[in-house]
Amino acid sequence: MLEGKVAVITGSTDGIGLAIARVLASRKASIMLNGFGDAAHIEALRRELAREHGVTVAYGAADLSIGSEAAGLIKDATREFGHVDILVNNAGTQHKSPIEEHPPEKWDAVLALNLSAAFHTIRSVLPQMRERNWGRIVNIASIYGLAGGSDRSSYVASKHGLVGLSKAVALETAASGITCNAVCPGHVSTRIFYKIAKDLAQRDNISREEAQRRVAARDMPSGRAVAPEQVAELVAFLCSAAASEIRGAALSMDGGWLAR
Ligand code: NAD
């Protein structure tokens, strides 16, 4: 249980981040949501989470691709709750194209959100975690933080960078009650996964289930995408007392992708 703890989860208005917010709220952590989206929808989400789990839920609208706003999210959460104990750097983006056609401004945008944002949030939150000698930092990287892939150079570079940052922070905090780790999922069944599978099902006149299996099986021997809730449960475990000596790890959850 995470009663009394405050968790900031970047990019938590949708997808994996929202699943993490739900699972940490179910463990009784107070939650700072962040991310883009329709204001009324986000407010409904905030109320629903608070009501369902009986915890306080706030929302910060910071654009994490801007360093000062990333740091500002930690300040806002601290002002709102008095402290921040758990930081999940989840917001991320990608651009797909061969490197020769990769626009430099897209490279900067991907690196800013996927890597530099975590530098700014971690840098801002660590002093108060050190004061209480307790903290959990979980960076949502990707299997592309551990292996290469074509036509996504900025994504692969940023996620490898995030795995490296996790190790560096884990070493700087190794003798304390603060841990920092990376989680590296393979394909996760978020909205975009279902859309790709739906398009394939229509194109090849196959069932949606078969299309989902084929999309996952391109990379994952399991032939099954990872559920967002499974990633969220791993994050919750990393926040538990049992995980206090997991430091600087890059934990893959990839249906066997890297085992080949
Ligand atoms: P998503 O696109 O479904 O959700 C992203 C969230 O980030 C949304 O809440 C969005 O509003 C928010 N966001 C986007 N830009 C932002 C910004 N500048 N500032 C603040 N918030 C912003 O993403 P997802 O698929 O759930 O992925 C979440 C993380 O997991 C990413 O870091 C992604 O790289 C990683 N990941 C995803 C998969 C996958 O298959 N979906 C696999 C491996 C890793």
Short mmCIF file of C-alpha atoms and ligand atoms in Angstrom, two decimals:
data_model
loop_
_atom_site.label_atom_id
_atom_site.label_comp_id
_atom_site.label_asym_id
_atom_site.label_seq_id
_atom_site.Cartn_x
_atom_site.Cartn_y
_atom_site.Cartn_z
CA MET A 1 0.00 0.00 0.00
CA LEU A 2 1.16 3.52 -0.82
CA GLU A 3 -1.02 5.39 1.66
CA GLY A 4 0.43 8.83 2.43
CA LYS A 5 2.60 8.83 -0.70
CA VAL A 6 2.19 11.33 -3.54
CA ALA A 7 2.80 10.19 -7.11
CA VAL A 8 3.41 12.44 -10.12
CA ILE A 9 2.82 10.60 -13.39
CA THR A 10 3.67 12.48 -16.57
CA GLY A 11 1.47 11.86 -19.60
CA SER A 12 -1.27 10.23 -17.54
CA THR A 13 -4.42 11.45 -19.29
CA ASP A 14 -4.33 8.42 -21.61
CA GLY A 15 -2.64 5.09 -22.39
CA ILE A 16 -0.01 3.56 -20.13
CA GLY A 17 0.25 6.67 -17.92
CA LEU A 18 -3.46 6.55 -17.10
CA ALA A 19 -3.20 2.84 -16.26
CA ILE A 20 -0.30 3.66 -13.91
CA ALA A 21 -2.34 6.43 -12.27
CA ARG A 22 -5.25 4.01 -11.74
CA VAL A 23 -3.07 1.29 -10.21
CA LEU A 24 -1.15 3.67 -7.90
CA ALA A 25 -4.46 5.25 -6.83
CA SER A 26 -5.78 1.76 -6.08
CA ARG A 27 -2.77 1.40 -3.73
CA LYS A 28 -3.96 4.62 -2.03
CA ALA A 29 -1.32 7.04 -3.34
CA SER A 30 -2.42 10.62 -4.00
CA ILE A 31 -2.06 11.38 -7.68
CA MET A 32 -0.89 14.30 -9.81
CA LEU A 33 -2.17 13.71 -13.32
CA ASN A 34 -0.53 15.42 -16.29
CA GLY A 35 -1.00 15.38 -20.04
CA PHE A 36 -2.94 16.89 -22.88
CA GLY A 37 -6.60 16.48 -23.75
CA ASP A 38 -10.05 17.99 -23.51
CA ALA A 39 -10.37 19.92 -20.22
CA ALA A 40 -13.83 18.52 -19.39
CA HIS A 41 -12.68 14.97 -20.08
CA ILE A 42 -9.60 15.39 -17.87
CA GLU A 43 -11.71 16.87 -15.05
CA ALA A 44 -14.13 13.91 -15.31
CA LEU A 45 -11.15 11.55 -15.16
CA ARG A 46 -9.75 13.34 -12.11
CA ARG A 47 -13.06 13.10 -10.26
CA GLU A 48 -13.60 9.47 -11.25
CA LEU A 49 -10.16 8.40 -9.98
CA ALA A 50 -10.64 10.28 -6.71
CA ARG A 51 -14.12 8.85 -6.13
CA GLU A 52 -13.27 5.29 -7.10
CA HIS A 53 -10.19 5.02 -4.88
CA GLY A 54 -10.88 7.57 -2.14
CA VAL A 55 -7.65 9.48 -2.79
CA THR A 56 -6.83 13.08 -3.69
CA VAL A 57 -6.20 13.58 -7.39
CA ALA A 58 -4.90 16.82 -8.90
CA TYR A 59 -4.01 17.76 -12.46
CA GLY A 60 -1.10 19.79 -13.81
CA ALA A 61 -1.21 20.95 -17.43
CA ALA A 62 2.58 21.26 -17.91
CA ASP A 63 3.97 20.70 -21.40
CA LEU A 64 6.79 18.32 -20.52
CA SER A 65 8.71 19.09 -23.68
CA ILE A 66 9.55 22.49 -22.15
CA GLY A 67 12.19 22.15 -19.44
CA SER A 68 10.85 24.90 -17.18
CA GLU A 69 7.34 23.41 -17.34
CA ALA A 70 8.64 19.92 -16.50
CA ALA A 71 10.37 21.32 -13.41
CA GLY A 72 7.25 23.41 -12.73
CA LEU A 73 5.09 20.26 -12.55
CA ILE A 74 7.11 19.08 -9.55
CA LYS A 75 6.78 22.53 -7.94
CA ASP A 76 3.01 22.54 -8.56
CA ALA A 77 2.58 19.04 -7.10
CA THR A 78 4.65 19.99 -4.06
CA ARG A 79 2.54 23.11 -3.56
CA GLU A 80 -0.65 21.05 -3.91
CA PHE A 81 0.30 18.06 -1.71
CA GLY A 82 3.28 19.24 0.38
CA HIS A 83 5.61 16.59 -1.03
CA VAL A 84 6.29 14.24 -3.95
CA ASP A 85 7.41 10.67 -3.20
CA ILE A 86 6.95 8.86 -6.51
CA LEU A 87 7.83 10.20 -9.95
CA VAL A 88 6.89 8.27 -13.08
CA ASN A 89 8.35 9.76 -16.25
CA ASN A 90 5.95 8.34 -18.82
CA ALA A 91 5.07 11.05 -21.38
CA GLY A 92 6.62 10.17 -24.70
CA THR A 93 6.37 10.60 -28.43
CA GLN A 94 7.97 9.27 -31.60
CA HIS A 95 8.66 10.14 -35.20
CA LYS A 96 9.02 7.41 -37.79
CA SER A 97 11.26 7.97 -40.81
CA PRO A 98 14.71 6.99 -42.05
CA ILE A 99 17.38 9.19 -40.52
CA GLU A 100 18.12 10.99 -43.82
CA GLU A 101 14.50 12.19 -43.89
CA HIS A 102 14.16 12.82 -40.16
CA PRO A 103 13.45 16.56 -39.71
CA PRO A 104 15.93 18.05 -37.20
CA GLU A 105 13.11 19.81 -35.35
CA LYS A 106 11.38 16.43 -34.83
CA TRP A 107 14.63 15.04 -33.43
CA ASP A 108 14.73 17.93 -30.93
CA ALA A 109 11.05 17.43 -30.03
CA VAL A 110 11.43 13.67 -29.41
CA LEU A 111 14.58 14.13 -27.33
CA ALA A 112 12.99 16.97 -25.35
CA LEU A 113 9.94 14.94 -24.30
CA ASN A 114 11.39 11.43 -24.04
CA LEU A 115 14.70 12.29 -22.37
CA SER A 116 15.24 15.90 -21.29
CA ALA A 117 11.87 16.09 -19.49
CA ALA A 118 13.02 13.27 -17.18
CA PHE A 119 16.26 15.14 -16.46
CA HIS A 120 14.27 18.21 -15.42
CA THR A 121 11.68 16.40 -13.28
CA ILE A 122 14.28 14.19 -11.54
CA ARG A 123 16.57 17.15 -10.90
CA SER A 124 13.66 19.05 -9.34
CA VAL A 125 12.29 16.25 -7.19
CA LEU A 126 15.48 14.70 -5.79
CA PRO A 127 16.29 17.27 -3.08
CA GLN A 128 12.99 16.68 -1.26
CA MET A 129 13.27 12.89 -1.68
CA ARG A 130 16.74 13.08 -0.11
CA GLU A 131 15.32 15.08 2.81
CA ARG A 132 12.87 12.25 3.60
CA ASN A 133 15.32 9.53 2.48
CA TRP A 134 12.55 7.86 0.47
CA GLY A 135 11.65 8.04 -3.17
CA ARG A 136 10.76 6.01 -6.22
CA ILE A 137 11.61 7.16 -9.73
CA VAL A 138 10.38 5.01 -12.60
CA ASN A 139 11.18 5.94 -16.18
CA ILE A 140 8.99 4.38 -18.86
CA ALA A 141 11.51 3.62 -21.59
CA SER A 142 10.81 0.94 -24.22
CA ILE A 143 12.27 -2.17 -25.69
CA TYR A 144 13.87 0.40 -28.02
CA GLY A 145 15.87 1.51 -24.98
CA LEU A 146 17.64 -1.85 -25.09
CA ALA A 147 17.61 -2.76 -28.79
CA GLY A 148 17.78 -0.89 -32.06
CA GLY A 149 15.08 -0.49 -34.67
CA SER A 150 14.88 1.02 -38.16
CA ASP A 151 13.23 4.30 -39.10
CA ARG A 152 12.96 5.63 -35.56
CA SER A 153 16.44 6.95 -34.73
CA SER A 154 15.25 9.68 -32.36
CA TYR A 155 13.02 7.25 -30.43
CA VAL A 156 15.75 4.62 -30.10
CA ALA A 157 18.35 7.23 -29.08
CA SER A 158 16.04 8.91 -26.56
CA LYS A 159 14.97 5.63 -24.94
CA HIS A 160 18.58 4.36 -24.73
CA GLY A 161 19.35 7.74 -23.14
CA LEU A 162 16.52 7.28 -20.64
CA VAL A 163 17.89 3.85 -19.65
CA GLY A 164 21.31 5.46 -19.17
CA LEU A 165 19.85 8.30 -17.12
CA SER A 166 18.09 5.75 -14.90
CA LYS A 167 21.41 4.02 -14.18
CA ALA A 168 23.21 7.30 -13.48
CA VAL A 169 20.52 8.47 -11.04
CA ALA A 170 20.40 5.01 -9.41
CA LEU A 171 24.13 5.25 -8.69
CA GLU A 172 23.88 8.78 -7.31
CA THR A 173 21.13 7.61 -4.93
CA ALA A 174 22.41 4.06 -4.31
CA ALA A 175 23.13 4.51 -0.60
CA SER A 176 19.75 6.10 0.08
CA GLY A 177 16.11 5.07 0.29
CA ILE A 178 15.56 6.40 -3.21
CA THR A 179 15.53 4.07 -6.21
CA CYS A 180 15.50 4.82 -9.91
CA ASN A 181 14.69 2.24 -12.59
CA ALA A 182 13.52 1.96 -16.17
CA VAL A 183 10.66 -0.16 -17.49
CA CYS A 184 10.99 -1.33 -21.10
CA PRO A 185 7.74 -2.55 -22.64
CA GLY A 186 7.34 -4.15 -26.05
CA HIS A 187 4.09 -3.47 -27.92
CA VAL A 188 1.42 -2.34 -25.47
CA SER A 189 -2.30 -2.55 -26.27
CA THR A 190 -3.03 1.17 -26.18
CA ARG A 191 -5.33 3.01 -28.59
CA ILE A 192 -2.74 3.13 -31.40
CA PHE A 193 -2.13 -0.65 -31.22
CA TYR A 194 -5.85 -1.34 -31.63
CA LYS A 195 -6.05 1.12 -34.54
CA ILE A 196 -3.14 -0.54 -36.37
CA ALA A 197 -4.76 -3.96 -35.81
CA LYS A 198 -8.19 -2.70 -36.92
CA ASP A 199 -6.72 -1.31 -40.15
CA LEU A 200 -4.91 -4.61 -40.81
CA ALA A 201 -8.12 -6.58 -40.14
CA GLN A 202 -9.97 -4.50 -42.73
CA ARG A 203 -7.14 -4.67 -45.26
CA ASP A 204 -6.62 -8.45 -45.03
CA ASN A 205 -10.24 -9.37 -44.22
CA ILE A 206 -9.30 -11.15 -40.99
CA SER A 207 -10.76 -10.96 -37.48
CA ARG A 208 -9.61 -8.21 -35.14
CA GLU A 209 -8.18 -10.84 -32.77
CA GLU A 210 -6.10 -12.37 -35.56
CA ALA A 211 -4.93 -8.91 -36.65
CA GLN A 212 -3.87 -8.09 -33.07
CA ARG A 213 -1.96 -11.37 -32.90
CA ARG A 214 -0.19 -10.68 -36.21
CA VAL A 215 0.79 -7.12 -35.21
CA ALA A 216 2.24 -8.30 -31.89
CA ALA A 217 3.89 -11.37 -33.44
CA ARG A 218 5.96 -9.20 -35.79
CA ASP A 219 8.29 -8.66 -32.84
CA MET A 220 6.98 -10.64 -29.89
CA PRO A 221 7.18 -14.45 -29.75
CA SER A 222 4.16 -14.38 -27.42
CA GLY A 223 1.99 -13.06 -30.27
CA ARG A 224 0.22 -10.90 -27.65
CA ALA A 225 0.58 -7.24 -26.79
CA VAL A 226 1.34 -6.32 -23.19
CA ALA A 227 -1.67 -4.78 -21.40
CA PRO A 228 -1.18 -1.23 -20.00
CA GLU A 229 -2.32 -2.59 -16.62
CA GLN A 230 0.57 -5.08 -16.63
CA VAL A 231 3.09 -2.26 -17.09
CA ALA A 232 1.28 -0.37 -14.32
CA GLU A 233 1.52 -3.34 -11.93
CA LEU A 234 5.29 -3.51 -12.54
CA VAL A 235 5.55 0.19 -11.70
CA ALA A 236 3.53 -0.39 -8.50
CA PHE A 237 5.88 -3.24 -7.56
CA LEU A 238 8.90 -0.97 -8.09
CA CYS A 239 7.26 1.47 -5.66
CA SER A 240 6.88 -1.22 -2.98
CA ALA A 241 9.19 -2.01 -0.07
CA ALA A 242 10.01 -5.38 -1.67
CA ALA A 243 11.67 -3.54 -4.57
CA SER A 244 13.88 -1.28 -2.45
CA GLU A 245 17.09 -2.89 -3.72
CA ILE A 246 16.19 -2.89 -7.38
CA ARG A 247 18.41 -0.04 -8.53
CA GLY A 248 19.33 1.08 -12.03
CA ALA A 249 17.55 -1.86 -13.64
CA ALA A 250 15.99 -1.78 -17.10
CA LEU A 251 13.15 -4.27 -16.73
CA SER A 252 11.73 -5.50 -20.01
CA MET A 253 8.13 -6.65 -20.40
CA ASP A 254 8.16 -7.70 -24.00
CA GLY A 255 6.58 -11.12 -24.65
CA GLY A 256 10.02 -12.58 -25.34
CA TRP A 257 11.14 -9.91 -27.87
CA LEU A 258 14.68 -9.70 -26.48
CA ALA A 259 15.00 -13.38 -25.61
CA ARG A 260 15.48 -14.38 -29.24
P1 NAD B 1 -0.07 7.80 -25.42
O1 NAD B 1 0.23 8.57 -26.65
O2 NAD B 1 -1.23 6.87 -25.40
O3 NAD B 1 -0.17 8.77 -24.19
C1 NAD B 1 0.80 9.72 -23.99
C2 NAD B 1 0.41 10.64 -22.85
O4 NAD B 1 1.38 11.68 -22.81
C3 NAD B 1 -0.95 11.31 -23.05
O5 NAD B 1 -1.55 11.52 -21.79
C4 NAD B 1 -0.56 12.67 -23.66
O6 NAD B 1 -1.51 13.69 -23.44
C5 NAD B 1 0.72 12.94 -22.91
N1 NAD B 1 1.61 13.89 -23.57
C6 NAD B 1 1.97 13.93 -24.86
N2 NAD B 1 2.81 14.96 -25.07
C7 NAD B 1 2.97 15.57 -23.87
C8 NAD B 1 3.70 16.71 -23.42
N3 NAD B 1 4.45 17.42 -24.26
N4 NAD B 1 3.61 17.06 -22.13
C9 NAD B 1 2.84 16.36 -21.27
N5 NAD B 1 2.14 15.27 -21.63
C10 NAD B 1 2.20 14.90 -22.91
O7 NAD B 1 1.29 7.02 -25.10
P2 NAD B 1 1.50 5.51 -24.59
O8 NAD B 1 1.46 4.63 -25.77
O9 NAD B 1 0.65 5.24 -23.42
O10 NAD B 1 3.04 5.59 -24.15
C11 NAD B 1 3.44 6.05 -22.87
C12 NAD B 1 4.93 5.84 -22.74
O11 NAD B 1 5.23 4.47 -22.91
C13 NAD B 1 5.77 6.59 -23.77
O12 NAD B 1 6.92 7.08 -23.18
C14 NAD B 1 6.08 5.52 -24.81
O13 NAD B 1 7.26 5.80 -25.51
C15 NAD B 1 6.21 4.31 -23.91
N6 NAD B 1 5.98 3.05 -24.61
C16 NAD B 1 4.80 2.81 -25.26
C17 NAD B 1 4.60 1.59 -25.90
C18 NAD B 1 3.32 1.28 -26.62
O14 NAD B 1 3.27 0.24 -27.32
N7 NAD B 1 2.27 2.07 -26.48
C19 NAD B 1 5.62 0.63 -25.89
C20 NAD B 1 6.81 0.91 -25.21
C21 NAD B 1 6.97 2.12 -24.58
#
